Amino acid sequence: MKTEKVSVNLSPVELGQIDCLVERGLFDSRSDFIRASARKTLDGYNDELQRFLKPDHLKADNADLWFTIGITGFSKKDFSAFIDSGKKINIRVIGLLNIPDSITPDEVLRVVKSCKVHGKIIASKDVKEALRQIDDES
């Protein structure tokens, strides 16, 4: 999986401790240590992350709830099926949401009731704007 670069400020003592663990072969690099530490911390907050994905106020709003931690995407066929059914969807993603260029902003506005992504959205500029508009209204 492609990674994103972040900057972290650490004290000289913390950095020295990490370097010592790397030197002893417990981690391949500083980055490896930081990734492992982040994963361990995030595992401890799994229940909280699940509450974000499935908030109570969305369970009772008669729209389908699409949620994931990871990578998710919708196809033109998915959007056509939602439009044909008259259903709206609430999207919650921690990770990556991919909406192909074949999906228009109008289709997004017809299908998506709410959308919250913590991570990255891959979509056309116009679709991203439509999602922002939905987010502003909810």
mmCIF file of C-alpha atoms in Angstrom:
data_model
loop_
_atom_site.group_PDB
_atom_site.id
_atom_site.type_symbol
_atom_site.label_atom_id
_atom_site.label_comp_id
_atom_site.label_asym_id
_atom_site.label_seq_id
_atom_site.Cartn_x
_atom_site.Cartn_y
_atom_site.Cartn_z
ATOM 1 C CA MET A 1 0.000 0.000 0.000
ATOM 2 C CA LYS A 2 1.258 3.457 -0.835
ATOM 3 C CA THR A 3 2.120 5.501 2.214
ATOM 4 C CA GLU A 4 1.817 9.201 2.963
ATOM 5 C CA LYS A 5 4.674 11.202 4.427
ATOM 6 C CA VAL A 6 4.207 12.938 7.786
ATOM 7 C CA SER A 7 6.581 14.891 9.968
ATOM 8 C CA VAL A 8 7.003 14.135 13.645
ATOM 9 C CA ASN A 9 8.880 16.210 16.192
ATOM 10 C CA LEU A 10 10.615 14.131 18.845
ATOM 11 C CA SER A 11 12.926 15.044 21.673
ATOM 12 C CA PRO A 12 16.593 14.076 21.403
ATOM 13 C CA VAL A 13 16.025 11.466 24.115
ATOM 14 C CA GLU A 14 13.100 9.854 22.266
ATOM 15 C CA LEU A 15 15.030 9.879 19.001
ATOM 16 C CA GLY A 16 18.052 8.346 20.735
ATOM 17 C CA GLN A 17 15.894 5.587 22.200
ATOM 18 C CA ILE A 18 14.445 4.820 18.765
ATOM 19 C CA ASP A 19 17.912 4.799 17.202
ATOM 20 C CA CYS A 20 19.084 2.369 19.879
ATOM 21 C CA LEU A 21 16.221 -0.035 19.092
ATOM 22 C CA VAL A 22 16.985 0.246 15.373
ATOM 23 C CA GLU A 23 20.679 -0.381 15.994
ATOM 24 C CA ARG A 24 19.816 -3.474 18.027
ATOM 25 C CA GLY A 25 17.805 -4.803 15.068
ATOM 26 C CA LEU A 26 14.373 -4.583 16.672
ATOM 27 C CA PHE A 27 13.191 -2.260 13.882
ATOM 28 C CA ASP A 28 14.486 -1.748 10.349
ATOM 29 C CA SER A 29 14.452 2.039 10.592
ATOM 30 C CA ARG A 30 13.038 5.025 12.452
ATOM 31 C CA SER A 31 10.089 4.961 10.054
ATOM 32 C CA ASP A 32 9.482 1.277 10.805
ATOM 33 C CA PHE A 33 9.416 2.055 14.539
ATOM 34 C CA ILE A 34 6.990 4.958 14.076
ATOM 35 C CA ARG A 35 4.661 2.867 11.848
ATOM 36 C CA ALA A 36 4.674 0.019 14.394
ATOM 37 C CA SER A 37 3.983 2.461 17.231
ATOM 38 C CA ALA A 38 1.123 4.062 15.312
ATOM 39 C CA ARG A 39 -0.436 0.660 14.527
ATOM 40 C CA LYS A 40 -0.216 -0.424 18.167
ATOM 41 C CA THR A 41 -1.803 2.813 19.382
ATOM 42 C CA LEU A 42 -4.552 2.691 16.751
ATOM 43 C CA ASP A 43 -5.373 -0.921 17.690
ATOM 44 C CA GLY A 44 -6.101 0.354 21.198
ATOM 45 C CA TYR A 45 -8.699 2.782 19.812
ATOM 46 C CA ASN A 46 -10.541 0.312 17.571
ATOM 47 C CA ASP A 47 -13.841 0.658 19.479
ATOM 48 C CA GLU A 48 -13.738 4.449 19.112
ATOM 49 C CA LEU A 49 -13.024 4.156 15.392
ATOM 50 C CA GLN A 50 -15.978 1.789 14.979
ATOM 51 C CA ARG A 51 -18.243 4.354 16.713
ATOM 52 C CA PHE A 52 -17.100 6.940 14.165
ATOM 53 C CA LEU A 53 -17.970 4.633 11.299
ATOM 54 C CA LYS A 54 -21.428 3.727 12.601
ATOM 55 C CA PRO A 55 -22.804 6.743 14.497
ATOM 56 C CA ASP A 56 -26.260 6.253 16.039
ATOM 57 C CA HIS A 57 -27.795 9.251 14.254
ATOM 58 C CA LEU A 58 -27.106 7.613 10.869
ATOM 59 C CA LYS A 59 -28.694 4.276 11.780
ATOM 60 C CA ALA A 60 -32.164 5.785 11.921
ATOM 61 C CA ASP A 61 -32.157 8.052 8.863
ATOM 62 C CA ASN A 62 -33.459 5.526 6.266
ATOM 63 C CA ALA A 63 -30.276 5.706 4.186
ATOM 64 C CA ASP A 64 -27.877 2.827 3.649
ATOM 65 C CA LEU A 65 -24.656 3.111 5.631
ATOM 66 C CA TRP A 66 -21.408 2.326 3.803
ATOM 67 C CA PHE A 67 -18.416 2.223 6.121
ATOM 68 C CA THR A 68 -14.902 0.916 6.044
ATOM 69 C CA ILE A 69 -11.446 1.186 7.469
ATOM 70 C CA GLY A 70 -9.212 0.739 4.461
ATOM 71 C CA ILE A 71 -9.863 1.350 0.784
ATOM 72 C CA THR A 72 -13.339 1.591 -0.698
ATOM 73 C CA GLY A 73 -14.768 2.703 -3.973
ATOM 74 C CA PHE A 74 -17.949 2.843 -5.978
ATOM 75 C CA SER A 75 -18.469 2.068 -9.640
ATOM 76 C CA LYS A 76 -20.771 3.674 -12.173
ATOM 77 C CA LYS A 77 -22.893 0.505 -11.878
ATOM 78 C CA ASP A 78 -23.139 0.994 -8.083
ATOM 79 C CA PHE A 79 -24.333 4.567 -8.498
ATOM 80 C CA SER A 80 -26.835 3.561 -11.199
ATOM 81 C CA ALA A 81 -28.272 0.892 -8.877
ATOM 82 C CA PHE A 82 -28.637 3.422 -6.041
ATOM 83 C CA ILE A 83 -30.352 5.890 -8.380
ATOM 84 C CA ASP A 84 -32.701 3.178 -9.695
ATOM 85 C CA SER A 85 -33.608 2.105 -6.161
ATOM 86 C CA GLY A 86 -34.127 5.678 -4.973
ATOM 87 C CA LYS A 87 -31.861 4.982 -1.998
ATOM 88 C CA LYS A 88 -29.408 7.430 -0.524
ATOM 89 C CA ILE A 89 -26.209 6.390 1.206
ATOM 90 C CA ASN A 90 -24.160 7.634 4.130
ATOM 91 C CA ILE A 91 -20.449 7.078 3.500
ATOM 92 C CA ARG A 92 -17.909 6.824 6.330
ATOM 93 C CA VAL A 93 -14.315 5.975 5.444
ATOM 94 C CA ILE A 94 -11.112 5.879 7.412
ATOM 95 C CA GLY A 95 -8.539 5.449 4.680
ATOM 96 C CA LEU A 96 -9.191 5.964 0.972
ATOM 97 C CA LEU A 97 -12.404 6.618 -0.969
ATOM 98 C CA ASN A 98 -12.198 6.215 -4.745
ATOM 99 C CA ILE A 99 -14.949 7.597 -6.987
ATOM 100 C CA PRO A 100 -14.141 7.165 -10.699
ATOM 101 C CA ASP A 101 -14.339 9.988 -13.210
ATOM 102 C CA SER A 102 -17.314 8.263 -14.878
ATOM 103 C CA ILE A 103 -19.504 9.346 -11.928
ATOM 104 C CA THR A 104 -20.851 12.875 -12.268
ATOM 105 C CA PRO A 105 -21.397 15.453 -9.522
ATOM 106 C CA ASP A 106 -25.149 15.233 -10.233
ATOM 107 C CA GLU A 107 -25.076 11.484 -9.532
ATOM 108 C CA VAL A 108 -23.190 12.109 -6.304
ATOM 109 C CA LEU A 109 -25.788 14.663 -5.193
ATOM 110 C CA ARG A 110 -28.619 12.225 -6.037
ATOM 111 C CA VAL A 111 -27.067 9.273 -4.189
ATOM 112 C CA VAL A 112 -24.943 10.496 -1.276
ATOM 113 C CA LYS A 113 -26.772 11.757 1.802
ATOM 114 C CA SER A 114 -23.614 12.297 3.849
ATOM 115 C CA CYS A 115 -19.923 11.622 3.392
ATOM 116 C CA LYS A 116 -17.129 11.763 5.933
ATOM 117 C CA VAL A 117 -13.646 10.631 4.967
ATOM 118 C CA HIS A 118 -10.667 10.679 7.273
ATOM 119 C CA GLY A 119 -7.861 10.051 4.846
ATOM 120 C CA LYS A 120 -7.922 10.679 1.122
ATOM 121 C CA ILE A 121 -10.526 10.998 -1.615
ATOM 122 C CA ILE A 122 -9.614 10.141 -5.179
ATOM 123 C CA ALA A 123 -12.220 11.750 -7.439
ATOM 124 C CA SER A 124 -12.586 14.517 -9.966
ATOM 125 C CA LYS A 125 -12.431 18.090 -8.742
ATOM 126 C CA ASP A 126 -16.168 18.510 -9.440
ATOM 127 C CA VAL A 127 -17.119 15.354 -7.519
ATOM 128 C CA LYS A 128 -14.977 16.465 -4.556
ATOM 129 C CA GLU A 129 -16.817 19.799 -4.629
ATOM 130 C CA ALA A 130 -20.187 17.995 -4.645
ATOM 131 C CA LEU A 131 -19.069 15.939 -1.635
ATOM 132 C CA ARG A 132 -18.029 19.145 0.165
ATOM 133 C CA GLN A 133 -21.454 20.613 -0.589
ATOM 134 C CA ILE A 134 -23.134 17.527 0.919
ATOM 135 C CA ASP A 135 -20.844 17.701 3.949
ATOM 136 C CA ASP A 136 -21.705 21.400 4.457
ATOM 137 C CA GLU A 137 -25.437 20.583 4.421
ATOM 138 C CA SER A 138 -25.256 17.691 6.923
#
